[in-house]
XYZ file of C-alpha atoms in Angstrom:
321
model
C 1.152 0.488 -4.960
C 3.580 2.284 -5.553
C 2.809 0.802 -2.284
C 5.360 -1.889 -2.747
C 8.956 -0.927 -2.801
C 9.704 1.855 -5.253
C 10.839 4.114 -2.415
C 14.415 4.719 -3.449
C 17.329 6.358 -1.633
C 21.055 6.624 -2.172
C 24.155 6.917 -0.023
C 26.635 10.016 -0.141
C 1.025 14.065 16.492
C -2.080 13.601 14.749
C -5.279 15.804 14.803
C -7.353 13.005 13.269
C -9.138 10.229 15.072
C -6.879 7.266 15.789
C -8.833 4.398 14.330
C -7.376 1.644 16.460
C -8.508 2.979 19.833
C -11.605 0.762 19.893
C -10.191 -2.609 18.919
C -13.093 -4.711 20.193
C -15.604 -2.918 17.993
C -13.405 -3.164 14.921
C -12.761 -6.859 15.447
C -16.515 -7.402 15.567
C -17.058 -5.743 12.190
C -15.859 -8.753 10.178
C -17.324 -11.279 12.605
C -16.604 -14.865 11.610
C -16.434 -14.004 7.927
C -14.512 -16.405 5.677
C -11.700 -14.434 4.040
C -9.182 -15.369 1.347
C -6.013 -13.266 1.162
C -3.758 -13.356 -1.900
C -0.260 -11.980 -1.463
C -0.243 -12.850 2.235
C 3.557 -12.856 2.485
C 3.870 -9.238 1.440
C 3.941 -6.162 3.650
C 0.210 -5.470 3.521
C -1.050 -9.008 3.023
C 0.811 -10.299 6.069
C -0.651 -7.567 8.269
C -4.177 -8.279 7.041
C -3.764 -12.035 7.462
C -2.452 -11.697 11.006
C -4.981 -9.167 12.252
C -8.080 -10.522 10.497
C -7.089 -14.054 11.453
C -7.663 -13.191 15.093
C -11.416 -13.609 14.805
C -12.190 -14.497 11.179
C -11.564 -17.671 9.194
C -8.678 -16.671 6.936
C -7.122 -18.685 4.113
C -3.801 -17.145 3.094
C -1.891 -17.561 -0.155
C 1.700 -16.474 -0.587
C 3.323 -16.208 -4.011
C 4.681 -19.738 -3.711
C 1.191 -21.057 -3.127
C -0.664 -18.937 -5.666
C 1.083 -17.194 -8.553
C -1.195 -14.687 -10.283
C 0.804 -15.238 -13.445
C -0.722 -18.731 -13.726
C -4.418 -18.087 -14.227
C -5.408 -21.743 -14.505
C -3.911 -22.444 -11.079
C -5.643 -19.400 -9.629
C -8.949 -20.739 -10.923
C -8.379 -24.239 -9.537
C -7.073 -23.032 -6.169
C -10.102 -20.839 -5.526
C -12.880 -22.779 -7.221
C -13.600 -25.092 -4.283
C -12.695 -22.622 -1.541
C -15.491 -21.061 0.467
C -15.099 -17.352 1.196
C -17.225 -14.240 1.497
C -14.402 -11.745 1.075
C -11.245 -11.941 -1.017
C -8.387 -9.466 -0.564
C -5.921 -9.199 -3.435
C -2.654 -7.766 -2.155
C -0.520 -9.401 -4.860
C 0.920 -7.537 -7.844
C 3.996 -7.116 -10.011
C 5.343 -3.970 -8.391
C 8.888 -3.543 -9.709
C 8.288 -0.350 -11.648
C 11.401 -0.571 -13.827
C 11.023 -4.298 -14.516
C 7.495 -3.682 -15.762
C 8.792 -1.284 -18.437
C 10.466 -4.140 -20.305
C 7.967 -6.846 -19.308
C 4.685 -5.278 -20.373
C 2.888 -8.556 -21.120
C 3.766 -10.012 -17.719
C 2.752 -6.780 -15.960
C -0.685 -6.770 -17.595
C -1.172 -10.477 -16.937
C -0.534 -10.141 -13.200
C -1.802 -6.610 -12.576
C -4.827 -6.545 -14.895
C -5.957 -9.941 -16.183
C -5.539 -11.791 -12.872
C -7.614 -9.208 -10.951
C -10.341 -9.575 -13.607
C -10.355 -13.330 -12.993
C -10.500 -12.797 -9.218
C -13.439 -10.446 -9.722
C -15.276 -13.089 -11.745
C -14.557 -15.807 -9.178
C -15.811 -13.543 -6.388
C -19.010 -12.894 -8.351
C -19.616 -16.606 -8.823
C -19.405 -17.083 -5.059
C -21.462 -13.971 -4.235
C -18.342 -12.683 -2.472
C -16.758 -9.244 -2.352
C -13.345 -8.532 -3.840
C -11.061 -5.858 -2.412
C -8.299 -5.178 -4.920
C -5.366 -2.982 -3.912
C -3.994 -0.478 -6.387
C -1.557 2.412 -6.434
C -1.005 6.146 -6.588
C 1.075 5.501 -9.729
C -2.107 5.536 -11.820
C -1.759 9.356 -11.722
C 0.668 11.516 -13.685
C 1.612 13.577 -10.604
C 1.014 16.946 -12.238
C -1.737 18.045 -9.877
C -0.684 20.286 -6.983
C -3.560 19.311 -4.671
C -4.206 15.794 -3.329
C -5.754 13.428 -5.845
C -9.372 12.417 -5.309
C -11.029 9.245 -6.529
C -12.792 11.290 -9.228
C -9.609 12.733 -10.733
C -8.614 11.440 -14.140
C -5.929 8.760 -13.959
C -3.095 9.205 -16.468
C -0.257 6.782 -15.684
C 3.288 7.509 -16.819
C 4.686 3.969 -16.687
C 3.791 0.451 -17.759
C 3.383 -0.392 -14.079
C 0.858 2.421 -13.656
C -0.917 1.483 -16.891
C -1.246 -2.154 -15.846
C -2.559 -1.251 -12.394
C -5.107 1.173 -13.866
C -6.275 -1.495 -16.303
C -6.610 -3.878 -13.357
C -8.882 -1.384 -11.617
C -11.025 -1.064 -14.723
C -11.350 -4.798 -15.282
C -12.293 -5.475 -11.652
C -15.051 -2.881 -11.660
C -16.270 -3.837 -15.145
C -17.085 -7.281 -13.768
C -18.953 -5.759 -10.815
C -19.294 -2.233 -9.479
C -19.907 -3.735 -6.043
C -16.248 -4.699 -5.665
C -13.789 -2.301 -4.019
C -10.533 -0.939 -5.446
C -8.307 0.602 -2.773
C -5.460 2.866 -3.846
C -2.503 3.101 -1.470
C 0.811 4.966 -1.486
C 4.240 4.450 0.110
C 3.254 1.482 2.261
C 5.322 0.598 5.334
C 4.801 -1.816 8.210
C 6.349 -4.451 10.476
C 5.957 -7.501 8.246
C 8.456 -6.672 5.509
C 11.270 -4.080 5.315
C 10.395 -0.856 3.520
C 11.863 2.589 2.877
C 11.976 3.466 6.586
C 13.883 0.318 7.469
C 16.345 0.874 4.615
C 16.957 4.454 5.704
C 17.507 3.524 9.348
C 19.855 0.673 8.437
C 21.912 2.924 6.192
C 21.978 5.605 8.866
C 23.334 3.017 11.317
C 26.169 2.165 8.939
C 26.992 5.434 7.152
C 27.649 9.052 7.994
C 25.955 10.296 4.832
C 22.553 9.162 3.583
C 20.501 10.921 0.906
C 16.946 10.665 -0.378
C 14.893 12.244 -3.157
C 13.572 15.648 -2.140
C 11.343 16.546 -5.094
C 8.924 13.615 -5.204
C 5.881 13.729 -2.943
C 3.175 11.370 -1.694
C 1.741 10.113 1.605
C 3.223 7.274 3.707
C 0.669 4.595 4.567
C 0.974 2.365 7.648
C -0.270 -1.197 7.144
C -1.604 -1.438 10.701
C -3.803 1.584 9.996
C -4.966 0.108 6.680
C -6.191 -2.965 8.585
C -8.498 -0.798 10.671
C -9.557 1.533 7.875
C -10.518 -1.372 5.656
C -12.697 -2.877 8.392
C -14.611 0.380 8.548
C -14.925 0.659 4.760
C -16.251 -2.893 4.466
C -18.697 -2.254 7.292
C -20.022 0.704 5.273
C -20.313 -1.468 2.142
C -17.813 0.694 0.277
C -17.432 -0.058 -3.402
C -15.854 1.479 -6.470
C -12.567 3.289 -5.829
C -11.356 4.424 -2.407
C -8.117 6.130 -1.386
C -6.490 5.097 1.891
C -3.361 6.793 3.221
C -2.128 8.504 6.325
C -2.869 12.208 6.477
C -0.417 14.744 5.119
C 2.117 14.612 2.317
C 5.895 14.668 2.223
C 8.956 13.979 0.121
C 11.117 10.901 0.512
C 13.725 13.141 2.123
C 11.269 14.594 4.629
C 9.989 11.133 5.509
C 13.531 9.862 5.961
C 14.604 12.830 8.094
C 11.619 12.439 10.393
C 12.406 8.748 10.827
C 15.983 9.620 11.802
C 14.761 12.269 14.248
C 12.413 9.762 15.895
C 15.247 7.244 16.211
C 17.467 9.811 17.883
C 14.711 10.766 20.330
C 14.423 7.075 21.194
C 18.226 6.876 21.600
C 18.627 4.430 18.748
C 22.323 4.734 17.788
C 22.896 6.107 14.288
C 25.898 7.501 12.443
C 23.937 9.831 10.168
C 22.109 12.802 11.685
C 20.837 14.510 8.541
C 19.363 13.176 5.315
C 20.883 14.866 2.297
C 18.818 15.841 -0.731
C 19.003 14.487 -4.262
C 16.600 15.163 -7.102
C 14.480 12.725 -9.044
C 16.588 13.596 -12.081
C 19.674 12.383 -10.195
C 18.277 8.847 -10.025
C 19.981 7.612 -13.183
C 19.148 4.010 -12.348
C 15.432 4.690 -12.841
C 14.096 3.321 -16.121
C 10.404 4.165 -15.819
C 9.104 7.705 -15.404
C 7.780 8.419 -11.908
C 4.961 10.852 -11.060
C 6.194 13.797 -8.998
C 3.235 14.466 -6.702
C 0.718 11.734 -5.862
C -0.598 12.663 -2.427
C -3.971 10.932 -2.110
C -7.027 12.652 -0.682
C -8.856 10.566 1.918
C -11.853 12.885 2.178
C -14.136 10.223 0.690
C -13.115 7.729 3.393
C -13.663 10.354 6.099
C -17.127 11.201 4.733
C -18.020 7.508 4.520
C -16.854 6.489 7.997
C -16.636 9.683 10.040
C -12.978 8.872 10.716
C -10.034 10.966 9.597
C -6.793 9.073 9.073
C -4.063 10.112 11.464
C -0.999 12.028 10.307
C 1.840 10.037 8.785
C 4.239 11.383 11.424
C 2.183 9.809 14.231
C 2.119 6.489 12.379
C 5.864 6.573 11.682
C 6.668 7.397 15.303
C 4.526 4.513 16.509
C 6.083 2.114 14.019
C 9.640 2.973 15.021
C 8.847 2.856 18.730
C 7.099 -0.507 18.477
C 9.106 -2.303 15.820
C 12.534 -0.675 15.425
C 13.665 0.522 18.864
C 14.013 -2.996 20.229
C 16.148 -4.308 17.362
């Protein structure tokens, strides 16, 4: 997305409405809906499965149970399953791997979502397919809206954009949700890597000239409830408010840890440039901050600032480790 794990580093309070303040109402939005979640072992899928499973009938599929690269098995696994909503959190997200495995990337990121869209149609169900900020070329200075032209720079971005197109070609009533820089408690992400390296090393660096918006999985759970309640379809951007560089995100995480008296060796995050990342194979977009104005207009809720979400995450899930 790239919500997955392309947040790379190297060694050397919110003004918006906090969505989760009225939990009872949000839990009621999905009622006893039957939900199928694909990619339920990942960072986002696990959060959705746990939270929606509290009061909905959820069937979860991890990669070992349902591999999107095997379309015949996807068809057989879902053909007899009853569901009203299917959430596809699975994808091939290794950006550099995709560059040399184009056929596999398009199979998993484009053809499989098309099949899921068709299966959902046959069951009169709704598909929510998660996509990425990497569909953009990153040359725009302002946040990207859903109406902006998508021009991907990598095979990963191309395959994800084609997945969006194929899903919505099957039915415009399905929902494609673009995310960026996803973090959360169910699987380690950039924040966890930074904090671990800061525990062990005096010097930690991160890229300072690539920008997007961190997105907290626990917030996505609530935002998606609202979007579904409003019958959202087409393309929708979800992200925490504000934009930052990897370095800024990392430095704020370190500052929060220090305020919580979490012992670290590193106090400052040094800066490296995107050009310094010689291990990168695929080209990355420089600025992919996503506008969430459409979500705010649809629901009346503004996503909270990424700093508030990061502070909550560290306080709740890192400070006690």
